């Protein structure tokens, strides 16, 4: 049985902290604030806090046609905003657009119902994972669920591990999940089910050792070899670059640690456009390349997003999913580009600025300019689309910045030259540190490669 002690590290420079995580890294200065006990361990945590303020302020007022959840959500989230008011405020720049893209939550409310209302869908997934833990995980130290969403599985794994942590990029979703896991109550009206109201309440006895962290699955805040079990559920298929997530899983798992995955077939950013997604018969080779030995791999027909108990006209989707269990065989060779980013953050060198960013063959990022028409008259509209993501509306000044940035990535200019070419795009001077974090995030999202 493992100790359950978490060994932390800085997501930017890799500095190891041990079990005592500081409020800011002593090497690179990256801050690590917490709101209501949920740490924000990302490259730029202030962006998540600013996004939370915006998201709560923009909750729609209810009306007869759209009752909404404004008051229920504000009751849970406003204490976090009150705590955030005491934290130092940082300016939000144009280069933070990719971070703010990840911080959304508007379409995730049904997952709270699925995880916390004792649905058949959740019970089946819980049984699948707990059975795999019994069969494959002799080391019971720290379990980490990446892309944990509503967090129900985090609470379930706390019955088998002394420490169970859920990581996700949505701060409001994790605050709601943490409220429920601590025994709180939440009443929501589900828009997909014609605003049917559902009430949820967490366990009478909150699980010991369970908690949530805002973190990117491709940049984990754990020291190497410190995690016994990593779970990914419906994550690899929505990730722009699943291989980076897999490399991080290998890095943080202890020798012989286990990776459990349930999800749809997925594509690697390096795969040619004509290649289809990886399926269950591709998993042995995929895992072997990443220094994992497959313990079991199977195709599983599973219900997904089943809201039929709320509205019989909304049957859930039946997906063919991949379930695998894999054991870490050894460590991977260091990634030289990732090392260059870490060295820059730690002030050990600027080699990353001499490398050349280029778009990945077959992957298209589109900045679409057009007009929307409605009762308020015609309005200009800019949208950004990229691999594995929905179209995102872009405000005017940001559109100009993105146009300049994306036009400057031509496969010939080094990062240093692109930074100089950006100048004061959209009226904002971009610092070297912000630019490097932007490039790092674009690479982890599968937009670009650097060499």
Short mmCIF file of C-alpha atoms in Angstrom, two decimals:
data_model
loop_
_atom_site.label_atom_id
_atom_site.label_comp_id
_atom_site.label_asym_id
_atom_site.label_seq_id
_atom_site.Cartn_x
_atom_site.Cartn_y
_atom_site.Cartn_z
CA UNK A 1 0.00 0.00 0.00
CA UNK A 2 1.44 3.39 -0.99
CA UNK A 3 1.77 6.29 1.39
CA UNK A 4 -0.55 8.62 -0.48
CA UNK A 5 1.90 11.53 -0.16
CA UNK A 6 1.93 13.80 -3.20
CA UNK A 7 5.27 14.97 -4.56
CA UNK A 8 4.85 18.23 -6.48
CA UNK A 9 6.82 20.06 -9.13
CA UNK A 10 6.54 23.36 -11.02
CA UNK A 11 4.67 23.02 -14.32
CA UNK A 12 6.86 25.68 -15.95
CA UNK A 13 10.45 24.98 -14.91
CA UNK A 14 10.15 21.47 -13.45
CA UNK A 15 11.53 22.41 -10.01
CA UNK A 16 10.75 19.59 -7.56
CA UNK A 17 9.00 20.71 -4.37
CA UNK A 18 8.41 17.45 -2.52
CA UNK A 19 5.22 17.23 -0.41
CA UNK A 20 5.27 20.92 0.57
CA UNK A 21 3.96 22.90 -2.43
CA UNK A 22 4.84 26.62 -2.22
CA UNK A 23 2.58 29.53 -3.23
CA UNK A 24 5.07 30.42 -5.97
CA UNK A 25 8.04 28.66 -7.54
CA UNK A 26 11.34 29.87 -6.11
CA UNK A 27 13.05 29.38 -9.49
CA UNK A 28 10.71 30.82 -12.14
CA UNK A 29 8.16 32.65 -9.98
CA UNK A 30 5.10 30.78 -11.34
CA UNK A 31 2.31 31.30 -8.83
CA UNK A 32 0.12 28.54 -7.41
CA UNK A 33 -3.02 30.13 -5.93
CA UNK A 34 -5.97 28.16 -4.58
CA UNK A 35 -9.66 29.01 -4.52
CA UNK A 36 -11.80 27.20 -1.93
CA UNK A 37 -9.09 24.56 -1.63
CA UNK A 38 -8.75 23.95 -5.39
CA UNK A 39 -5.16 24.76 -6.49
CA UNK A 40 -4.62 26.32 -9.92
CA UNK A 41 -1.37 24.78 -11.16
CA UNK A 42 -1.00 26.06 -14.71
CA UNK A 43 1.42 28.19 -16.70
CA UNK A 44 -0.69 31.32 -16.02
CA UNK A 45 -3.13 30.76 -13.16
CA UNK A 46 -4.31 34.39 -13.16
CA UNK A 47 -5.97 33.79 -16.54
CA UNK A 48 -8.19 31.10 -15.01
CA UNK A 49 -9.19 33.42 -12.17
CA UNK A 50 -10.01 36.22 -14.59
CA UNK A 51 -12.02 33.79 -16.74
CA UNK A 52 -14.01 32.74 -13.65
CA UNK A 53 -14.92 36.37 -12.95
CA UNK A 54 -16.08 36.79 -16.54
CA UNK A 55 -18.02 33.52 -16.56
CA UNK A 56 -19.95 34.29 -13.37
CA UNK A 57 -20.67 37.86 -14.46
CA UNK A 58 -22.02 36.64 -17.81
CA UNK A 59 -24.42 34.01 -16.43
CA UNK A 60 -27.70 34.78 -18.24
CA UNK A 61 -30.65 36.22 -16.36
CA UNK A 62 -33.50 33.69 -16.21
CA UNK A 63 -36.72 34.20 -18.12
CA UNK A 64 -39.80 32.14 -18.95
CA UNK A 65 -38.25 30.59 -22.06
CA UNK A 66 -34.87 29.90 -20.50
CA UNK A 67 -35.01 29.47 -16.73
CA UNK A 68 -31.25 29.06 -16.39
CA UNK A 69 -29.08 28.29 -13.40
CA UNK A 70 -27.75 31.72 -12.49
CA UNK A 71 -28.65 31.74 -8.79
CA UNK A 72 -27.72 28.08 -8.12
CA UNK A 73 -24.32 28.52 -9.72
CA UNK A 74 -23.61 31.88 -8.12
CA UNK A 75 -24.26 30.45 -4.64
CA UNK A 76 -21.41 28.00 -5.15
CA UNK A 77 -19.03 30.14 -7.21
CA UNK A 78 -19.29 33.58 -5.60
CA UNK A 79 -17.36 32.55 -2.45
CA UNK A 80 -14.47 31.65 -4.76
CA UNK A 81 -14.69 35.11 -6.34
CA UNK A 82 -14.68 36.69 -2.90
CA UNK A 83 -11.50 34.80 -2.10
CA UNK A 84 -9.99 35.77 -5.47
CA UNK A 85 -10.57 39.43 -4.64
CA UNK A 86 -7.78 39.14 -2.08
CA UNK A 87 -5.26 37.81 -4.61
CA UNK A 88 -2.97 40.07 -6.64
CA UNK A 89 -4.47 40.87 -10.03
CA UNK A 90 -2.39 40.33 -13.16
CA UNK A 91 -3.02 41.86 -16.58
CA UNK A 92 -4.56 39.58 -19.22
CA UNK A 93 -2.77 39.90 -22.55
CA UNK A 94 -3.42 38.96 -26.15
CA UNK A 95 -1.05 36.01 -25.78
CA UNK A 96 -3.36 34.45 -23.18
CA UNK A 97 -6.06 33.56 -25.70
CA UNK A 98 -5.22 29.83 -25.77
CA UNK A 99 -5.42 29.58 -22.00
CA UNK A 100 -8.81 31.31 -21.90
CA UNK A 101 -10.02 28.89 -24.60
CA UNK A 102 -9.44 25.97 -22.21
CA UNK A 103 -11.19 27.52 -19.23
CA UNK A 104 -14.79 27.15 -20.46
CA UNK A 105 -17.54 25.07 -18.91
CA UNK A 106 -20.84 26.10 -20.52
CA UNK A 107 -21.62 22.68 -22.02
CA UNK A 108 -20.54 20.61 -19.01
CA UNK A 109 -23.49 20.88 -16.64
CA UNK A 110 -25.08 17.56 -17.70
CA UNK A 111 -21.95 15.73 -16.54
CA UNK A 112 -22.64 16.85 -12.97
CA UNK A 113 -26.01 15.13 -13.20
CA UNK A 114 -24.48 11.97 -14.71
CA UNK A 115 -21.76 11.69 -12.05
CA UNK A 116 -23.67 12.76 -8.94
CA UNK A 117 -27.27 11.57 -9.49
CA UNK A 118 -26.44 7.85 -9.32
CA UNK A 119 -27.07 7.29 -13.04
CA UNK A 120 -26.70 3.90 -14.68
CA UNK A 121 -24.04 5.32 -17.00
CA UNK A 122 -21.82 6.40 -14.12
CA UNK A 123 -22.34 3.18 -12.15
CA UNK A 124 -21.15 1.14 -15.16
CA UNK A 125 -18.01 3.26 -15.62
CA UNK A 126 -17.24 3.20 -11.90
CA UNK A 127 -17.49 -0.60 -11.82
CA UNK A 128 -15.22 -0.87 -14.86
CA UNK A 129 -12.44 1.19 -13.30
CA UNK A 130 -12.66 -0.22 -9.78
CA UNK A 131 -12.54 -3.76 -11.14
CA UNK A 132 -9.42 -2.86 -13.18
CA UNK A 133 -7.82 -1.35 -10.07
CA UNK A 134 -8.38 -4.59 -8.14
CA UNK A 135 -6.83 -6.67 -10.92
CA UNK A 136 -3.93 -4.46 -12.01
CA UNK A 137 -2.90 -2.01 -9.27
CA UNK A 138 -1.01 -3.58 -6.33
CA UNK A 139 0.56 -0.19 -5.49
CA UNK A 140 -2.08 2.02 -3.88
CA UNK A 141 -0.43 5.38 -3.36
CA UNK A 142 -1.72 8.37 -5.35
CA UNK A 143 -4.36 8.08 -8.08
CA UNK A 144 -4.80 10.92 -10.61
CA UNK A 145 -7.79 11.28 -12.96
CA UNK A 146 -6.90 13.51 -15.92
CA UNK A 147 -9.76 15.43 -17.52
CA UNK A 148 -11.92 14.45 -14.55
CA UNK A 149 -14.85 16.70 -15.49
CA UNK A 150 -17.61 16.42 -12.88
CA UNK A 151 -15.35 14.40 -10.58
CA UNK A 152 -17.49 11.43 -9.63
CA UNK A 153 -14.73 8.95 -10.43
CA UNK A 154 -12.32 10.86 -8.17
CA UNK A 155 -14.61 10.23 -5.21
CA UNK A 156 -14.97 6.56 -6.18
CA UNK A 157 -11.21 5.97 -6.40
CA UNK A 158 -10.82 7.41 -2.90
CA UNK A 159 -12.26 4.11 -1.65
CA UNK A 160 -9.17 2.31 -3.03
CA UNK A 161 -6.37 4.91 -2.70
CA UNK A 162 -5.32 7.09 0.23
CA UNK A 163 -5.03 10.03 -2.19
CA UNK A 164 -7.28 10.53 -5.21
CA UNK A 165 -6.86 13.71 -7.28
CA UNK A 166 -8.94 14.97 -10.18
CA UNK A 167 -7.36 17.32 -12.72
CA UNK A 168 -9.20 19.38 -15.30
CA UNK A 169 -8.83 22.72 -17.09
CA UNK A 170 -12.25 24.06 -16.04
CA UNK A 171 -12.06 25.93 -12.74
CA UNK A 172 -15.85 26.47 -12.34
CA UNK A 173 -16.56 22.80 -13.08
CA UNK A 174 -14.08 21.71 -10.42
CA UNK A 175 -15.46 24.17 -7.86
CA UNK A 176 -18.93 22.69 -8.42
CA UNK A 177 -17.58 19.12 -8.25
CA UNK A 178 -15.67 19.89 -5.05
CA UNK A 179 -18.81 21.43 -3.51
CA UNK A 180 -20.70 18.20 -4.17
CA UNK A 181 -17.87 15.91 -3.06
CA UNK A 182 -17.73 17.75 0.28
CA UNK A 183 -21.39 16.88 0.89
CA UNK A 184 -22.94 19.99 -0.63
CA UNK A 185 -26.22 20.18 -2.52
CA UNK A 186 -26.80 21.56 -6.00
CA UNK A 187 -29.98 22.04 -7.99
CA UNK A 188 -29.67 22.55 -11.75
CA UNK A 189 -31.99 22.86 -14.70
CA UNK A 190 -30.56 20.91 -17.63
CA UNK A 191 -31.00 22.81 -20.90
CA UNK A 192 -30.57 19.67 -23.04
CA UNK A 193 -33.54 18.11 -21.18
CA UNK A 194 -35.93 21.05 -21.73
CA UNK A 195 -34.72 22.66 -18.49
CA UNK A 196 -35.78 19.72 -16.34
CA UNK A 197 -34.68 20.39 -12.77
CA UNK A 198 -32.44 17.87 -11.02
CA UNK A 199 -31.18 17.94 -7.45
CA UNK A 200 -27.89 16.42 -6.35
CA UNK A 201 -26.19 16.02 -3.03
CA UNK A 202 -22.74 14.71 -2.26
CA UNK A 203 -21.89 11.95 0.19
CA UNK A 204 -22.82 12.35 3.84
CA UNK A 205 -19.20 11.53 4.69
CA UNK A 206 -16.80 13.23 2.26
CA UNK A 207 -14.09 10.88 0.97
CA UNK A 208 -10.74 11.26 2.69
CA UNK A 209 -7.75 12.16 0.56
CA UNK A 210 -9.79 13.28 -2.46
CA UNK A 211 -9.38 16.66 -4.12
CA UNK A 212 -9.29 18.62 -7.35
CA UNK A 213 -6.60 20.57 -9.21
CA UNK A 214 -6.85 22.92 -12.18
CA UNK A 215 -4.09 21.62 -14.43
CA UNK A 216 -3.36 20.73 -18.04
CA UNK A 217 -3.00 17.00 -18.70
CA UNK A 218 -0.02 17.80 -20.96
CA UNK A 219 1.80 19.70 -18.16
CA UNK A 220 1.23 17.87 -14.89
CA UNK A 221 2.26 19.35 -11.51
CA UNK A 222 3.67 16.08 -10.16
CA UNK A 223 7.29 15.05 -9.67
CA UNK A 224 8.62 12.19 -11.81
CA UNK A 225 7.71 8.70 -10.60
CA UNK A 226 5.30 9.91 -7.92
CA UNK A 227 1.88 8.58 -9.04
CA UNK A 228 0.61 4.99 -8.73
CA UNK A 229 -2.37 5.19 -11.09
CA UNK A 230 -3.38 7.57 -13.88
CA UNK A 231 -6.87 7.44 -15.37
CA UNK A 232 -7.94 9.10 -18.62
CA UNK A 233 -11.60 9.06 -19.58
CA UNK A 234 -12.85 10.55 -22.87
CA UNK A 235 -9.72 12.70 -23.00
CA UNK A 236 -7.36 11.46 -25.73
CA UNK A 237 -9.98 11.89 -28.46
CA UNK A 238 -10.46 15.60 -27.68
CA UNK A 239 -6.78 16.35 -27.15
CA UNK A 240 -4.93 18.03 -29.99
CA UNK A 241 -1.74 16.08 -29.22
CA UNK A 242 -2.44 12.88 -27.23
CA UNK A 243 1.22 11.82 -27.37
CA UNK A 244 2.22 14.74 -25.11
CA UNK A 245 -0.34 13.64 -22.55
CA UNK A 246 0.94 10.08 -22.78
CA UNK A 247 4.52 11.27 -22.27
CA UNK A 248 3.45 13.16 -19.15
CA UNK A 249 1.66 10.07 -17.86
CA UNK A 250 4.86 8.07 -18.31
CA UNK A 251 6.89 10.77 -16.56
CA UNK A 252 4.74 10.95 -13.43
CA UNK A 253 3.96 7.24 -13.00
CA UNK A 254 6.06 5.28 -10.56
CA UNK A 255 8.00 2.25 -11.85
CA UNK A 256 5.35 -0.33 -12.66
CA UNK A 257 2.59 2.27 -12.32
CA UNK A 258 -0.67 1.73 -14.20
CA UNK A 259 -2.52 3.77 -16.81
CA UNK A 260 -6.25 3.07 -17.31
CA UNK A 261 -8.00 4.64 -20.31
CA UNK A 262 -11.58 4.67 -21.52
CA UNK A 263 -12.48 6.73 -24.56
CA UNK A 264 -13.15 7.02 -28.25
CA UNK A 265 -10.62 6.25 -30.99
CA UNK A 266 -8.18 9.14 -31.32
CA UNK A 267 -5.64 10.68 -33.68
CA UNK A 268 -2.03 11.63 -33.02
CA UNK A 269 -0.93 15.02 -34.29
CA UNK A 270 1.85 13.30 -36.25
CA UNK A 271 -0.52 11.01 -38.17
CA UNK A 272 -1.03 11.82 -41.89
CA UNK A 273 -4.40 13.40 -42.74
CA UNK A 274 -5.59 10.31 -44.62
CA UNK A 275 -4.97 8.01 -41.66
CA UNK A 276 -7.99 7.15 -39.58
CA UNK A 277 -8.09 7.35 -35.79
CA UNK A 278 -6.26 4.77 -33.71
CA UNK A 279 -8.49 1.90 -32.63
CA UNK A 280 -8.13 -0.94 -30.16
CA UNK A 281 -5.95 -3.04 -32.49
CA UNK A 282 -3.52 -0.08 -32.78
CA UNK A 283 -3.08 0.25 -29.02
CA UNK A 284 -0.28 -2.34 -28.48
CA UNK A 285 2.06 -0.45 -30.83
CA UNK A 286 0.98 2.96 -29.48
CA UNK A 287 1.63 1.89 -25.89
CA UNK A 288 4.90 0.14 -26.72
CA UNK A 289 6.29 3.34 -28.31
CA UNK A 290 5.61 5.11 -25.01
CA UNK A 291 7.28 2.47 -22.83
CA UNK A 292 4.06 0.83 -21.62
CA UNK A 293 3.19 -2.86 -21.58
CA UNK A 294 -0.44 -3.59 -22.35
CA UNK A 295 -2.23 -5.54 -19.61
CA UNK A 296 -5.60 -5.64 -21.34
CA UNK A 297 -7.17 -3.96 -24.34
CA UNK A 298 -10.77 -4.29 -25.40
CA UNK A 299 -13.51 -2.64 -27.35
CA UNK A 300 -16.43 -1.69 -25.15
CA UNK A 301 -19.89 -0.62 -26.23
CA UNK A 302 -20.96 2.03 -23.78
CA UNK A 303 -23.73 4.55 -23.21
CA UNK A 304 -22.52 8.14 -23.22
CA UNK A 305 -24.27 11.32 -22.07
CA UNK A 306 -27.49 9.48 -21.31
CA UNK A 307 -30.19 11.94 -20.25
CA UNK A 308 -33.12 9.67 -21.13
CA UNK A 309 -34.19 9.45 -17.47
CA UNK A 310 -34.91 13.19 -17.69
CA UNK A 311 -36.44 13.22 -21.16
CA UNK A 312 -37.34 10.08 -23.08
CA UNK A 313 -36.74 11.97 -26.32
CA UNK A 314 -33.08 12.30 -25.43
CA UNK A 315 -31.60 8.81 -25.57
CA UNK A 316 -27.87 8.66 -24.90
CA UNK A 317 -25.32 7.90 -27.55
CA UNK A 318 -23.97 4.37 -27.76
CA UNK A 319 -20.25 4.58 -28.46
CA UNK A 320 -17.68 1.99 -29.35
CA UNK A 321 -14.93 2.85 -26.89
CA UNK A 322 -11.39 1.67 -26.22
CA UNK A 323 -10.61 0.45 -22.75
CA UNK A 324 -7.03 -0.42 -21.88
CA UNK A 325 -4.89 -1.05 -18.85
CA UNK A 326 -1.12 -0.59 -19.29
CA UNK A 327 1.87 -0.81 -17.00
CA UNK A 328 4.85 1.53 -17.20
CA UNK A 329 7.85 -0.41 -18.46
CA UNK A 330 10.46 2.33 -18.16
CA UNK A 331 11.22 6.00 -18.63
CA UNK A 332 11.17 7.70 -22.04
CA UNK A 333 14.11 9.54 -23.52
CA UNK A 334 13.91 13.28 -22.72
CA UNK A 335 12.16 15.47 -25.29
CA UNK A 336 14.77 18.11 -26.34
CA UNK A 337 12.13 20.71 -27.25
CA UNK A 338 10.34 20.26 -23.93
CA UNK A 339 13.71 20.58 -22.20
CA UNK A 340 14.36 23.85 -24.06
CA UNK A 341 11.05 25.26 -22.78
CA UNK A 342 11.90 24.19 -19.22
CA UNK A 343 15.38 25.70 -19.48
CA UNK A 344 13.93 29.02 -20.64
CA UNK A 345 11.49 29.10 -17.72
CA UNK A 346 14.32 28.30 -15.29
CA UNK A 347 16.54 31.01 -16.82
CA UNK A 348 19.08 28.39 -17.93
CA UNK A 349 19.12 29.37 -21.59
CA UNK A 350 17.13 30.67 -24.57
CA UNK A 351 17.71 27.91 -27.13
CA UNK A 352 13.95 27.66 -27.67
CA UNK A 353 14.00 31.09 -29.35
CA UNK A 354 16.46 29.81 -31.96
CA UNK A 355 14.18 26.91 -32.93
CA UNK A 356 11.74 27.13 -35.84
CA UNK A 357 7.99 26.72 -35.28
CA UNK A 358 5.97 25.28 -38.15
CA UNK A 359 2.42 24.13 -38.64
CA UNK A 360 1.87 20.37 -38.58
CA UNK A 361 1.23 18.93 -42.03
CA UNK A 362 -2.45 18.28 -42.58
CA UNK A 363 -3.56 20.32 -39.56
CA UNK A 364 -5.38 23.51 -40.33
CA UNK A 365 -6.00 26.49 -38.09
CA UNK A 366 -8.64 28.78 -39.53
CA UNK A 367 -9.39 32.38 -38.68
CA UNK A 368 -12.76 32.98 -40.31
CA UNK A 369 -13.96 36.53 -40.80
CA UNK A 370 -17.59 37.17 -41.69
CA UNK A 371 -20.89 38.65 -40.61
CA UNK A 372 -23.74 37.52 -38.40
CA UNK A 373 -27.29 38.75 -39.05
CA UNK A 374 -30.14 39.08 -36.60
CA UNK A 375 -32.71 41.46 -35.17
CA UNK A 376 -29.91 43.77 -34.05
CA UNK A 377 -28.64 44.16 -37.60
CA UNK A 378 -25.45 42.87 -39.23
CA UNK A 379 -22.38 42.50 -37.02
CA UNK A 380 -18.82 41.53 -37.94
CA UNK A 381 -17.72 38.18 -36.56
CA UNK A 382 -14.36 36.41 -36.32
CA UNK A 383 -14.09 32.73 -35.37
CA UNK A 384 -11.09 30.51 -34.69
CA UNK A 385 -11.19 26.81 -35.48
CA UNK A 386 -8.46 24.24 -34.98
CA UNK A 387 -7.97 20.50 -34.67
CA UNK A 388 -10.37 18.86 -32.17
CA UNK A 389 -11.98 22.10 -31.04
CA UNK A 390 -15.20 23.97 -31.65
CA UNK A 391 -15.32 27.33 -33.42
CA UNK A 392 -14.47 30.05 -30.90
CA UNK A 393 -15.68 33.66 -31.34
CA UNK A 394 -12.74 36.06 -31.31
CA UNK A 395 -13.04 39.77 -30.37
CA UNK A 396 -11.73 42.26 -32.90
CA UNK A 397 -8.33 43.22 -31.39
CA UNK A 398 -7.48 39.58 -30.72
CA UNK A 399 -8.33 38.71 -34.31
CA UNK A 400 -5.69 41.17 -35.55
CA UNK A 401 -3.11 39.71 -33.18
CA UNK A 402 -3.86 36.14 -34.26
CA UNK A 403 -3.69 37.08 -37.94
CA UNK A 404 -0.24 38.56 -37.40
CA UNK A 405 0.96 35.62 -35.30
CA UNK A 406 -0.30 32.84 -37.56
CA UNK A 407 0.96 34.63 -40.67
CA UNK A 408 4.44 34.86 -39.14
CA UNK A 409 4.76 31.09 -38.61
CA UNK A 410 6.07 30.14 -42.04
CA UNK A 411 8.47 27.27 -41.27
CA UNK A 412 11.50 29.43 -42.02
CA UNK A 413 11.65 32.03 -39.26
CA UNK A 414 13.01 31.17 -35.84
CA UNK A 415 10.88 31.94 -32.79
CA UNK A 416 13.05 34.95 -32.04
CA UNK A 417 12.28 36.43 -35.46
CA UNK A 418 8.55 35.83 -35.06
CA UNK A 419 8.57 37.62 -31.73
CA UNK A 420 10.32 40.60 -33.35
CA UNK A 421 7.85 40.57 -36.26
CA UNK A 422 4.89 40.69 -33.88
CA UNK A 423 6.14 43.95 -32.41
CA UNK A 424 3.16 45.69 -30.88
CA UNK A 425 0.48 43.72 -32.71
CA UNK A 426 -2.97 44.90 -31.63
CA UNK A 427 -1.31 47.67 -29.65
CA UNK A 428 0.36 45.34 -27.14
CA UNK A 429 4.06 44.65 -26.73
CA UNK A 430 4.56 40.94 -26.19
CA UNK A 431 7.19 39.97 -23.62
CA UNK A 432 9.61 37.16 -24.35
CA UNK A 433 8.28 35.08 -21.45
CA UNK A 434 4.67 35.45 -22.58
CA UNK A 435 5.61 34.56 -26.15
CA UNK A 436 7.46 31.42 -25.07
CA UNK A 437 4.51 30.28 -22.94
CA UNK A 438 2.24 30.90 -25.95
CA UNK A 439 4.46 28.76 -28.20
CA UNK A 440 4.59 26.05 -25.54
CA UNK A 441 0.81 25.98 -25.26
CA UNK A 442 0.35 25.93 -29.05
CA UNK A 443 2.69 22.93 -29.25
CA UNK A 444 0.90 21.04 -26.48
CA UNK A 445 -2.44 21.69 -28.21
CA UNK A 446 -1.12 20.13 -31.41
CA UNK A 447 -1.14 23.35 -33.45
CA UNK A 448 2.57 23.51 -34.21
CA UNK A 449 5.78 21.55 -34.04
CA UNK A 450 9.12 23.12 -33.18
CA UNK A 451 12.60 22.06 -34.20
#
